[in-house]
Structure formats: C-alpha cells, structure tokens
C-alpha cells in the first residue's frame, strides 16, 4: 500500500515492491527472523504524497523508520505509532510535513529527526507517556515553530542527550534554573 500511496512508479529504486515476492526482499525493507518488518529505509528515494499514517501504523514490529529527504506532505496523526511499541528511530527530515509536532509519537522512541519541514508548533510533553523517559535525541531545526523556550523546557524529558531547535521562531529566555539534564551533551537553539 505504501508503494501506491507514495507514487511508487516515480521512486528512484522500487525493486521488489510490485512483485509477489516476500516484503523482506523489497528495496529498503528489513525484517526480523519471523519475517515481520523491522525497518523501512527509503531515504532520498523520491517518495511523494501525503504522510502514510494508516499504512505505517499497521507495522507493529517496526523499529526503524527513515523516510527523510523525500516529498512527503501533510500532518502526522499523534496516534499513528501508538501501537508500534518497538519503534525507536524515526527520521522524517527534509520533507514538507506541517502542523503540530508530536515528539513522543511512539512508546519507545529514542531518536526523532523532524528537521527541515514546515511544522509550526510542538505538542506538550506529557510525563505519563512512556516515551517521555526513552527519548534521547530531538531535532526540530529548520521548521517554522513559534514557541516560548521556557514552555519547551517546562516538562523536558529527563534522559535527553540532544535537543536541536535552531532556525525556528523560538523566543524568550531559558528558565532559571535550568532543569537538571544529566545526560545532555548538545543543546542548540536560537531565540528571537
């Protein structure tokens, strides 16, 4: 279904996607030993269309998703990966996605790159979500997010290692005192 929804005939490499062969043999797809899809890496492959929420949400064993540098547009439903419990790596950078960013989108997400899109705001970070404690890297750079930096830091995840907010419309001053983030190695922001 992803092939049809995202203009598969225009992909740079679509090897196997139209065959009757096993999905584990398709270009950009990796599987567990039980033949369930564990990773999709279709970076820079000329995918075009609305973000395929419905198609991806059914891949319950997915752990790695990289659809960066394509032509995806629209918003991302905040419940799209709610049942995809093992998804820990999501890279949707360099597309044309928009709306509100839900950084705690999957229960076990550790790495999230939504940079170079057209997101305008971020959802509140809720401590009751499991991913609040698993997220380590958030890259929201080069979007059009308008937010007060003190609100972003209000409920910042405690295990965050990297937070990149450059080239947005982040304003205000960092809270004083800053939340204790023992693992933080890189914080990049620019306030206006």
PDB file of C-alpha atoms in Angstrom:
ATOM      1  CA  UNK A   1       0.000   0.000   0.000  1.00  0.00           C
ATOM      2  CA  UNK A   2       2.908   2.417   0.721  1.00  0.00           C
ATOM      3  CA  UNK A   3       4.028   1.984  -2.892  1.00  0.00           C
ATOM      4  CA  UNK A   4       0.654   3.113  -4.263  1.00  0.00           C
ATOM      5  CA  UNK A   5       0.079   5.916  -1.755  1.00  0.00           C
ATOM      6  CA  UNK A   6       3.552   7.442  -2.269  1.00  0.00           C
ATOM      7  CA  UNK A   7       3.815   7.367  -6.073  1.00  0.00           C
ATOM      8  CA  UNK A   8       5.924   4.202  -6.268  1.00  0.00           C
ATOM      9  CA  UNK A   9       6.239   4.392 -10.044  1.00  0.00           C
ATOM     10  CA  UNK A  10       8.298   7.562  -9.559  1.00  0.00           C
ATOM     11  CA  UNK A  11      10.691   6.134  -6.952  1.00  0.00           C
ATOM     12  CA  UNK A  12      14.387   6.009  -7.791  1.00  0.00           C
ATOM     13  CA  UNK A  13      14.516   2.396  -6.591  1.00  0.00           C
ATOM     14  CA  UNK A  14      11.383   0.274  -6.221  1.00  0.00           C
ATOM     15  CA  UNK A  15      12.972  -3.163  -6.575  1.00  0.00           C
ATOM     16  CA  UNK A  16      10.555  -5.835  -5.394  1.00  0.00           C
ATOM     17  CA  UNK A  17       7.716  -3.517  -4.395  1.00  0.00           C
ATOM     18  CA  UNK A  18       5.458  -4.671  -7.248  1.00  0.00           C
ATOM     19  CA  UNK A  19       6.428  -8.323  -7.137  1.00  0.00           C
ATOM     20  CA  UNK A  20       4.645 -11.175  -5.439  1.00  0.00           C
ATOM     21  CA  UNK A  21       7.847 -11.869  -3.508  1.00  0.00           C
ATOM     22  CA  UNK A  22       8.250 -11.526   0.234  1.00  0.00           C
ATOM     23  CA  UNK A  23       8.192  -7.963   1.551  1.00  0.00           C
ATOM     24  CA  UNK A  24      11.511  -8.660   3.264  1.00  0.00           C
ATOM     25  CA  UNK A  25      13.118  -8.746  -0.185  1.00  0.00           C
ATOM     26  CA  UNK A  26      11.826  -5.314  -1.198  1.00  0.00           C
ATOM     27  CA  UNK A  27      14.220  -2.398  -1.515  1.00  0.00           C
ATOM     28  CA  UNK A  28      14.549  -0.516   1.785  1.00  0.00           C
ATOM     29  CA  UNK A  29      12.747  -3.125   3.900  1.00  0.00           C
ATOM     30  CA  UNK A  30      14.378  -5.254   6.593  1.00  0.00           C
ATOM     31  CA  UNK A  31      12.701  -7.953   8.640  1.00  0.00           C
ATOM     32  CA  UNK A  32      13.041  -9.910  11.864  1.00  0.00           C
ATOM     33  CA  UNK A  33      13.717 -13.651  11.697  1.00  0.00           C
ATOM     34  CA  UNK A  34       9.944 -14.196  11.848  1.00  0.00           C
ATOM     35  CA  UNK A  35       9.619 -12.211   8.568  1.00  0.00           C
ATOM     36  CA  UNK A  36       7.816  -9.248  10.177  1.00  0.00           C
ATOM     37  CA  UNK A  37       9.003  -5.804   9.020  1.00  0.00           C
ATOM     38  CA  UNK A  38      11.557  -4.304  11.430  1.00  0.00           C
ATOM     39  CA  UNK A  39      12.915  -1.394   9.381  1.00  0.00           C
ATOM     40  CA  UNK A  40      11.974   0.803   6.441  1.00  0.00           C
ATOM     41  CA  UNK A  41      14.725   2.962   4.981  1.00  0.00           C
ATOM     42  CA  UNK A  42      13.539   4.804   1.871  1.00  0.00           C
ATOM     43  CA  UNK A  43      15.638   7.939   2.382  1.00  0.00           C
ATOM     44  CA  UNK A  44      16.147  10.079  -0.725  1.00  0.00           C
ATOM     45  CA  UNK A  45      14.021   7.785  -2.894  1.00  0.00           C
ATOM     46  CA  UNK A  46      11.572  10.323  -4.404  1.00  0.00           C
ATOM     47  CA  UNK A  47       8.560   9.249  -2.340  1.00  0.00           C
ATOM     48  CA  UNK A  48       5.759  11.746  -2.938  1.00  0.00           C
ATOM     49  CA  UNK A  49       2.411  12.166  -1.259  1.00  0.00           C
ATOM     50  CA  UNK A  50       0.567  12.589   1.979  1.00  0.00           C
ATOM     51  CA  UNK A  51       2.220  11.003   5.019  1.00  0.00           C
ATOM     52  CA  UNK A  52       1.046   7.335   5.012  1.00  0.00           C
ATOM     53  CA  UNK A  53      -0.180   7.119   8.616  1.00  0.00           C
ATOM     54  CA  UNK A  54      -2.572   4.246   8.067  1.00  0.00           C
ATOM     55  CA  UNK A  55      -0.073   2.106   6.165  1.00  0.00           C
ATOM     56  CA  UNK A  56       2.690   2.556   8.716  1.00  0.00           C
ATOM     57  CA  UNK A  57       0.581   2.145  11.861  1.00  0.00           C
ATOM     58  CA  UNK A  58      -0.151  -1.479  10.939  1.00  0.00           C
ATOM     59  CA  UNK A  59       3.554  -2.428  11.080  1.00  0.00           C
ATOM     60  CA  UNK A  60       3.520  -3.401  14.759  1.00  0.00           C
ATOM     61  CA  UNK A  61       7.104  -4.774  14.819  1.00  0.00           C
ATOM     62  CA  UNK A  62       8.701  -1.735  13.137  1.00  0.00           C
ATOM     63  CA  UNK A  63      11.800  -0.451  14.958  1.00  0.00           C
ATOM     64  CA  UNK A  64      13.430   1.883  12.429  1.00  0.00           C
ATOM     65  CA  UNK A  65      11.762   4.334  10.037  1.00  0.00           C
ATOM     66  CA  UNK A  66      13.714   6.603   7.702  1.00  0.00           C
ATOM     67  CA  UNK A  67      11.701   8.478   5.065  1.00  0.00           C
ATOM     68  CA  UNK A  68      13.957  11.547   5.065  1.00  0.00           C
ATOM     69  CA  UNK A  69      14.684  13.688   2.008  1.00  0.00           C
ATOM     70  CA  UNK A  70      11.534  12.906   0.062  1.00  0.00           C
ATOM     71  CA  UNK A  71       8.369  14.810  -0.891  1.00  0.00           C
ATOM     72  CA  UNK A  72       6.001  13.875   1.920  1.00  0.00           C
ATOM     73  CA  UNK A  73       3.428  16.451   2.977  1.00  0.00           C
ATOM     74  CA  UNK A  74       0.556  16.890   5.397  1.00  0.00           C
ATOM     75  CA  UNK A  75       0.379  16.377   9.115  1.00  0.00           C
ATOM     76  CA  UNK A  76       1.203  13.367  11.251  1.00  0.00           C
ATOM     77  CA  UNK A  77      -1.521  11.919  13.450  1.00  0.00           C
ATOM     78  CA  UNK A  78      -0.252  11.857  17.043  1.00  0.00           C
ATOM     79  CA  UNK A  79      -1.571   8.296  17.491  1.00  0.00           C
ATOM     80  CA  UNK A  80      -0.072   6.867  14.289  1.00  0.00           C
ATOM     81  CA  UNK A  81       2.638   4.870  16.109  1.00  0.00           C
ATOM     82  CA  UNK A  82       0.820   4.351  19.397  1.00  0.00           C
ATOM     83  CA  UNK A  83       0.660   0.560  18.883  1.00  0.00           C
ATOM     84  CA  UNK A  84       4.157   0.313  17.361  1.00  0.00           C
ATOM     85  CA  UNK A  85       5.856  -0.326  20.695  1.00  0.00           C
ATOM     86  CA  UNK A  86       9.378  -1.068  19.434  1.00  0.00           C
ATOM     87  CA  UNK A  87       9.800   1.929  17.125  1.00  0.00           C
ATOM     88  CA  UNK A  88      12.865   3.718  18.475  1.00  0.00           C
ATOM     89  CA  UNK A  89      14.290   5.566  15.422  1.00  0.00           C
ATOM     90  CA  UNK A  90      12.202   7.991  13.324  1.00  0.00           C
ATOM     91  CA  UNK A  91      13.735  10.259  10.680  1.00  0.00           C
ATOM     92  CA  UNK A  92      11.265  12.277   8.604  1.00  0.00           C
ATOM     93  CA  UNK A  93      13.590  15.219   7.995  1.00  0.00           C
ATOM     94  CA  UNK A  94      13.735  17.162   4.725  1.00  0.00           C
ATOM     95  CA  UNK A  95      10.119  16.754   3.659  1.00  0.00           C
ATOM     96  CA  UNK A  96       7.164  19.143   3.577  1.00  0.00           C
ATOM     97  CA  UNK A  97       5.330  17.936   6.678  1.00  0.00           C
ATOM     98  CA  UNK A  98       3.345  20.502   8.645  1.00  0.00           C
ATOM     99  CA  UNK A  99       1.123  21.136  11.644  1.00  0.00           C
ATOM    100  CA  UNK A 100       1.924  20.236  15.212  1.00  0.00           C
ATOM    101  CA  UNK A 101       4.917  18.053  16.080  1.00  0.00           C
ATOM    102  CA  UNK A 102       4.287  15.187  18.469  1.00  0.00           C
ATOM    103  CA  UNK A 103       7.782  14.252  19.661  1.00  0.00           C
ATOM    104  CA  UNK A 104       6.561  11.483  21.970  1.00  0.00           C
ATOM    105  CA  UNK A 105       4.938   9.761  18.991  1.00  0.00           C
ATOM    106  CA  UNK A 106       5.920   6.162  19.798  1.00  0.00           C
ATOM    107  CA  UNK A 107       6.132   4.468  23.215  1.00  0.00           C
ATOM    108  CA  UNK A 108       9.857   3.679  22.897  1.00  0.00           C
ATOM    109  CA  UNK A 109      11.176   6.395  20.584  1.00  0.00           C
ATOM    110  CA  UNK A 110      14.802   7.327  21.291  1.00  0.00           C
ATOM    111  CA  UNK A 111      15.788   9.253  18.155  1.00  0.00           C
ATOM    112  CA  UNK A 112      13.471  11.709  16.405  1.00  0.00           C
ATOM    113  CA  UNK A 113      14.508  13.918  13.489  1.00  0.00           C
ATOM    114  CA  UNK A 114      11.748  16.147  12.085  1.00  0.00           C
ATOM    115  CA  UNK A 115      14.139  18.872  10.887  1.00  0.00           C
ATOM    116  CA  UNK A 116      13.708  20.786   7.634  1.00  0.00           C
ATOM    117  CA  UNK A 117       9.913  20.580   7.384  1.00  0.00           C
ATOM    118  CA  UNK A 118       7.133  23.108   7.975  1.00  0.00           C
ATOM    119  CA  UNK A 119       5.977  22.249  11.482  1.00  0.00           C
ATOM    120  CA  UNK A 120       4.503  25.243  13.307  1.00  0.00           C
ATOM    121  CA  UNK A 121       4.194  24.075  16.917  1.00  0.00           C
ATOM    122  CA  UNK A 122       5.050  21.286  19.329  1.00  0.00           C
ATOM    123  CA  UNK A 123       2.677  19.313  21.498  1.00  0.00           C
ATOM    124  CA  UNK A 124       3.069  19.382  25.243  1.00  0.00           C
ATOM    125  CA  UNK A 125       5.460  16.779  26.605  1.00  0.00           C
ATOM    126  CA  UNK A 126       3.428  14.539  28.887  1.00  0.00           C
ATOM    127  CA  UNK A 127       5.225  12.720  31.685  1.00  0.00           C
ATOM    128  CA  UNK A 128       2.682   9.900  31.626  1.00  0.00           C
ATOM    129  CA  UNK A 129       3.804   8.805  28.156  1.00  0.00           C
ATOM    130  CA  UNK A 130       6.396   6.028  28.195  1.00  0.00           C
ATOM    131  CA  UNK A 131       8.499   7.776  25.530  1.00  0.00           C
ATOM    132  CA  UNK A 132       8.983  10.724  27.895  1.00  0.00           C
ATOM    133  CA  UNK A 133      11.611   8.523  29.560  1.00  0.00           C
ATOM    134  CA  UNK A 134      13.094   6.913  26.411  1.00  0.00           C
ATOM    135  CA  UNK A 135      13.607   9.906  24.083  1.00  0.00           C
ATOM    136  CA  UNK A 136      17.268  10.927  23.795  1.00  0.00           C
ATOM    137  CA  UNK A 137      17.547  12.975  20.592  1.00  0.00           C
ATOM    138  CA  UNK A 138      15.075  15.524  19.232  1.00  0.00           C
ATOM    139  CA  UNK A 139      15.943  17.544  16.112  1.00  0.00           C
ATOM    140  CA  UNK A 140      13.293  20.114  15.165  1.00  0.00           C
ATOM    141  CA  UNK A 141      15.656  22.537  13.429  1.00  0.00           C
ATOM    142  CA  UNK A 142      14.691  24.443  10.273  1.00  0.00           C
ATOM    143  CA  UNK A 143      10.931  24.464  10.769  1.00  0.00           C
ATOM    144  CA  UNK A 144       8.629  27.410  11.483  1.00  0.00           C
ATOM    145  CA  UNK A 145       7.870  26.568  15.093  1.00  0.00           C
ATOM    146  CA  UNK A 146       6.704  29.543  17.138  1.00  0.00           C
ATOM    147  CA  UNK A 147       7.175  28.854  20.848  1.00  0.00           C
ATOM    148  CA  UNK A 148       8.463  30.280  24.114  1.00  0.00           C
ATOM    149  CA  UNK A 149      11.628  28.416  25.073  1.00  0.00           C
ATOM    150  CA  UNK A 150      10.564  28.344  28.729  1.00  0.00           C
ATOM    151  CA  UNK A 151       7.418  26.400  27.744  1.00  0.00           C
ATOM    152  CA  UNK A 152       9.525  23.906  25.796  1.00  0.00           C
ATOM    153  CA  UNK A 153      11.675  23.339  28.874  1.00  0.00           C
ATOM    154  CA  UNK A 154       8.708  23.151  31.240  1.00  0.00           C
ATOM    155  CA  UNK A 155       8.448  19.350  31.061  1.00  0.00           C
ATOM    156  CA  UNK A 156      11.669  18.460  29.266  1.00  0.00           C
ATOM    157  CA  UNK A 157      12.355  14.676  29.147  1.00  0.00           C
ATOM    158  CA  UNK A 158      14.960  13.750  31.776  1.00  0.00           C
ATOM    159  CA  UNK A 159      17.113  11.466  29.584  1.00  0.00           C
ATOM    160  CA  UNK A 160      17.503  13.907  26.713  1.00  0.00           C
ATOM    161  CA  UNK A 161      21.028  13.922  25.255  1.00  0.00           C
ATOM    162  CA  UNK A 162      20.489  16.216  22.268  1.00  0.00           C
ATOM    163  CA  UNK A 163      17.893  18.923  21.576  1.00  0.00           C
ATOM    164  CA  UNK A 164      18.217  20.941  18.363  1.00  0.00           C
ATOM    165  CA  UNK A 165      15.816  23.860  17.837  1.00  0.00           C
ATOM    166  CA  UNK A 166      17.835  26.191  15.572  1.00  0.00           C
ATOM    167  CA  UNK A 167      16.223  28.138  12.726  1.00  0.00           C
ATOM    168  CA  UNK A 168      12.728  28.343  14.212  1.00  0.00           C
ATOM    169  CA  UNK A 169      10.841  31.163  15.874  1.00  0.00           C
ATOM    170  CA  UNK A 170      11.787  30.249  19.421  1.00  0.00           C
ATOM    171  CA  UNK A 171      11.692  33.265  21.708  1.00  0.00           C
ATOM    172  CA  UNK A 172      12.222  34.107  25.351  1.00  0.00           C
ATOM    173  CA  UNK A 173      14.925  33.091  27.779  1.00  0.00           C
ATOM    174  CA  UNK A 174      15.914  29.736  29.174  1.00  0.00           C
ATOM    175  CA  UNK A 175      14.373  29.010  32.559  1.00  0.00           C
ATOM    176  CA  UNK A 176      16.497  29.784  35.588  1.00  0.00           C
ATOM    177  CA  UNK A 177      17.403  27.373  36.967  1.00  0.00           C
ATOM    178  CA  UNK A 178      17.586  25.024  34.006  1.00  0.00           C
ATOM    179  CA  UNK A 179      16.111  21.570  34.572  1.00  0.00           C
ATOM    180  CA  UNK A 180      18.741  19.019  35.548  1.00  0.00           C
ATOM    181  CA  UNK A 181      19.571  17.030  32.419  1.00  0.00           C
ATOM    182  CA  UNK A 182      22.474  14.834  33.437  1.00  0.00           C
ATOM    183  CA  UNK A 183      22.929  13.240  30.008  1.00  0.00           C
ATOM    184  CA  UNK A 184      22.590  16.417  27.906  1.00  0.00           C
ATOM    185  CA  UNK A 185      25.535  16.747  25.531  1.00  0.00           C
ATOM    186  CA  UNK A 186      24.172  19.194  22.944  1.00  0.00           C
ATOM    187  CA  UNK A 187      21.569  21.927  23.094  1.00  0.00           C
ATOM    188  CA  UNK A 188      21.219  24.133  20.051  1.00  0.00           C
ATOM    189  CA  UNK A 189      18.670  26.903  19.978  1.00  0.00           C
ATOM    190  CA  UNK A 190      18.408  30.397  18.649  1.00  0.00           C
ATOM    191  CA  UNK A 191      15.977  32.796  20.250  1.00  0.00           C
ATOM    192  CA  UNK A 192      14.419  35.791  18.544  1.00  0.00           C
TER     193      UNK A 192
END
